[in-house]
């Protein structure tokens, strides 16, 4: 983790929220989260999470696992540290990926979105009046951007 995500002590108390997206493809699947790792900039989350989903759901266009890294704060609201996405059709045994027995470790880049007036977000904003999913996505994305920009 980068030092800008840490407290006055120079360390962070990170945890990760795991969520399946888009939500309409995975109805009823609740987000899960890791345990908080105290006072570290190099956390290791050796934890297992299970979701009851089908291969068909994983093959849906855009089916993704969203990993949101947060910094736990005892006094104020938790701080957004970044996020990473993993397309579910990259899981071995789904679509054209290697067999399930060939699982390997994958490093994902941690990104910090910031407000932008270009790209797909303005298009989704224009759809908010009639597209509930677009409105939900835009609301969540703007909240994340505001938190990232305030850090």
CSV table of C-alpha atoms in Angstrom, one decimal:
chain,number,residue,atom,x,y,z
A,1,UNK,CA,0.0,0.0,0.0
A,2,UNK,CA,1.2,3.5,-0.7
A,3,UNK,CA,2.0,5.8,2.3
A,4,UNK,CA,-0.8,8.2,1.3
A,5,UNK,CA,-3.3,5.6,2.6
A,6,UNK,CA,-1.7,5.4,6.1
A,7,UNK,CA,-2.4,7.1,9.4
A,8,UNK,CA,-0.1,9.5,11.3
A,9,UNK,CA,1.9,6.4,12.5
A,10,UNK,CA,2.9,5.8,8.9
A,11,UNK,CA,1.0,2.5,8.9
A,12,UNK,CA,-2.4,1.3,7.8
A,13,UNK,CA,-5.1,-1.1,9.1
A,14,UNK,CA,-6.2,-2.5,5.7
A,15,UNK,CA,-9.0,-4.9,4.9
A,16,UNK,CA,-10.6,-6.0,1.6
A,17,UNK,CA,-14.3,-6.0,0.7
A,18,UNK,CA,-15.1,-8.7,-1.9
A,19,UNK,CA,-18.1,-8.3,-4.1
A,20,UNK,CA,-19.5,-10.0,-7.2
A,21,UNK,CA,-20.6,-7.6,-10.0
A,22,UNK,CA,-22.9,-6.8,-11.7
A,23,UNK,CA,-25.4,-7.3,-8.9
A,24,UNK,CA,-28.2,-8.3,-11.2
A,25,UNK,CA,-26.2,-11.3,-12.4
A,26,UNK,CA,-25.5,-12.4,-8.8
A,27,UNK,CA,-28.8,-11.7,-6.9
A,28,UNK,CA,-28.6,-12.5,-3.2
A,29,UNK,CA,-24.8,-12.8,-3.1
A,30,UNK,CA,-23.7,-10.6,-0.3
A,31,UNK,CA,-20.3,-8.8,-0.2
A,32,UNK,CA,-17.8,-10.4,2.1
A,33,UNK,CA,-14.7,-9.0,3.8
A,34,UNK,CA,-11.3,-10.0,5.1
A,35,UNK,CA,-10.1,-9.5,8.7
A,36,UNK,CA,-8.4,-6.2,9.4
A,37,UNK,CA,-4.6,-6.4,9.3
A,38,UNK,CA,-3.2,-4.0,11.9
A,39,UNK,CA,-0.4,-1.5,11.4
A,40,UNK,CA,1.0,-2.7,8.0
A,41,UNK,CA,1.6,-1.4,4.5
A,42,UNK,CA,2.2,-4.9,3.1
A,43,UNK,CA,-0.8,-7.0,4.2
A,44,UNK,CA,-1.2,-10.6,3.4
A,45,UNK,CA,-4.8,-11.8,3.3
A,46,UNK,CA,-4.6,-15.6,3.5
A,47,UNK,CA,-8.3,-16.1,3.7
A,48,UNK,CA,-10.9,-18.1,1.8
A,49,UNK,CA,-14.3,-16.9,0.6
A,50,UNK,CA,-17.1,-18.9,-1.0
A,51,UNK,CA,-19.9,-17.7,-3.3
A,52,UNK,CA,-22.7,-20.0,-4.5
A,53,UNK,CA,-22.6,-19.1,-8.2
A,54,UNK,CA,-22.9,-21.1,-11.5
A,55,UNK,CA,-20.4,-21.3,-14.4
A,56,UNK,CA,-23.1,-19.7,-16.5
A,57,UNK,CA,-23.1,-16.6,-14.2
A,58,UNK,CA,-19.3,-16.5,-14.5
A,59,UNK,CA,-19.5,-16.5,-18.3
A,60,UNK,CA,-21.9,-13.5,-18.4
A,61,UNK,CA,-20.3,-10.5,-20.1
A,62,UNK,CA,-18.9,-8.2,-17.4
A,63,UNK,CA,-19.1,-10.8,-14.6
A,64,UNK,CA,-16.4,-9.6,-12.2
A,65,UNK,CA,-15.0,-9.9,-8.7
A,66,UNK,CA,-14.4,-6.4,-7.2
A,67,UNK,CA,-11.8,-6.2,-4.5
A,68,UNK,CA,-12.1,-2.9,-2.6
A,69,UNK,CA,-9.2,-2.1,-0.2
A,70,UNK,CA,-10.1,0.0,2.8
A,71,UNK,CA,-8.1,1.4,5.7
A,72,UNK,CA,-9.9,0.8,9.0
A,73,UNK,CA,-10.2,3.9,11.1
A,74,UNK,CA,-11.3,3.7,14.7
A,75,UNK,CA,-12.4,7.4,15.1
A,76,UNK,CA,-13.6,8.5,11.6
A,77,UNK,CA,-15.0,6.8,8.6
A,78,UNK,CA,-12.9,4.1,6.9
A,79,UNK,CA,-10.7,5.4,4.1
A,80,UNK,CA,-10.8,4.1,0.5
A,81,UNK,CA,-7.3,2.8,-0.5
A,82,UNK,CA,-8.0,1.4,-3.9
A,83,UNK,CA,-9.7,-1.3,-5.9
A,84,UNK,CA,-8.9,-4.2,-8.3
A,85,UNK,CA,-11.1,-6.1,-10.7
A,86,UNK,CA,-10.9,-9.7,-11.7
A,87,UNK,CA,-13.0,-11.0,-14.7
A,88,UNK,CA,-14.7,-14.2,-13.6
A,89,UNK,CA,-14.3,-15.8,-17.1
A,90,UNK,CA,-10.5,-15.8,-16.3
A,91,UNK,CA,-11.0,-18.5,-13.7
A,92,UNK,CA,-9.6,-21.8,-14.8
A,93,UNK,CA,-12.4,-24.1,-16.0
A,94,UNK,CA,-14.6,-21.2,-17.1
A,95,UNK,CA,-14.8,-20.7,-20.9
A,96,UNK,CA,-11.4,-21.1,-22.6
A,97,UNK,CA,-9.2,-20.9,-19.5
A,98,UNK,CA,-7.0,-23.8,-18.5
A,99,UNK,CA,-8.4,-26.6,-16.4
A,100,UNK,CA,-9.5,-25.9,-12.8
A,101,UNK,CA,-6.5,-27.8,-11.4
A,102,UNK,CA,-4.2,-25.3,-12.9
A,103,UNK,CA,-5.0,-22.4,-10.5
A,104,UNK,CA,-2.2,-19.9,-10.1
A,105,UNK,CA,-1.6,-16.8,-8.1
A,106,UNK,CA,-2.6,-13.6,-9.9
A,107,UNK,CA,-1.3,-10.1,-9.1
A,108,UNK,CA,-3.9,-7.4,-9.7
A,109,UNK,CA,-3.1,-3.7,-10.0
A,110,UNK,CA,-4.6,-1.6,-7.2
A,111,UNK,CA,-6.3,1.5,-8.8
A,112,UNK,CA,-7.7,4.7,-7.3
A,113,UNK,CA,-10.3,6.2,-9.5
A,114,UNK,CA,-10.7,9.9,-9.6
A,115,UNK,CA,-13.4,12.2,-11.0
A,116,UNK,CA,-13.4,12.3,-14.8
A,117,UNK,CA,-15.7,13.9,-17.3
A,118,UNK,CA,-14.6,11.5,-20.1
A,119,UNK,CA,-15.2,7.8,-20.5
A,120,UNK,CA,-18.3,5.8,-19.8
A,121,UNK,CA,-19.4,7.5,-16.5
A,122,UNK,CA,-21.0,10.5,-18.2
A,123,UNK,CA,-22.9,8.1,-20.5
A,124,UNK,CA,-24.2,6.2,-17.5
A,125,UNK,CA,-25.2,9.4,-15.8
A,126,UNK,CA,-27.3,10.3,-18.8
A,127,UNK,CA,-29.2,7.0,-18.3
A,128,UNK,CA,-30.0,7.5,-14.6
A,129,UNK,CA,-33.6,8.6,-15.1
A,130,UNK,CA,-34.7,5.4,-16.7
A,131,UNK,CA,-31.9,2.9,-15.9
A,132,UNK,CA,-31.9,1.8,-12.2
A,133,UNK,CA,-28.6,-0.2,-12.5
A,134,UNK,CA,-26.8,2.8,-14.2
A,135,UNK,CA,-28.1,5.1,-11.4
A,136,UNK,CA,-26.9,2.6,-8.7
A,137,UNK,CA,-23.4,2.3,-10.4
A,138,UNK,CA,-23.0,6.1,-10.8
A,139,UNK,CA,-23.9,6.7,-7.2
A,140,UNK,CA,-21.4,4.2,-5.9
A,141,UNK,CA,-18.7,5.3,-8.3
A,142,UNK,CA,-19.1,9.0,-7.3
A,143,UNK,CA,-19.0,8.1,-3.6
A,144,UNK,CA,-15.7,6.2,-4.2
A,145,UNK,CA,-14.3,9.1,-6.2
A,146,UNK,CA,-15.2,11.6,-3.5
A,147,UNK,CA,-13.5,9.5,-0.9
A,148,UNK,CA,-10.4,9.0,-3.0
A,149,UNK,CA,-10.1,12.7,-3.9
A,150,UNK,CA,-10.5,13.8,-0.2
A,151,UNK,CA,-7.5,11.6,0.9
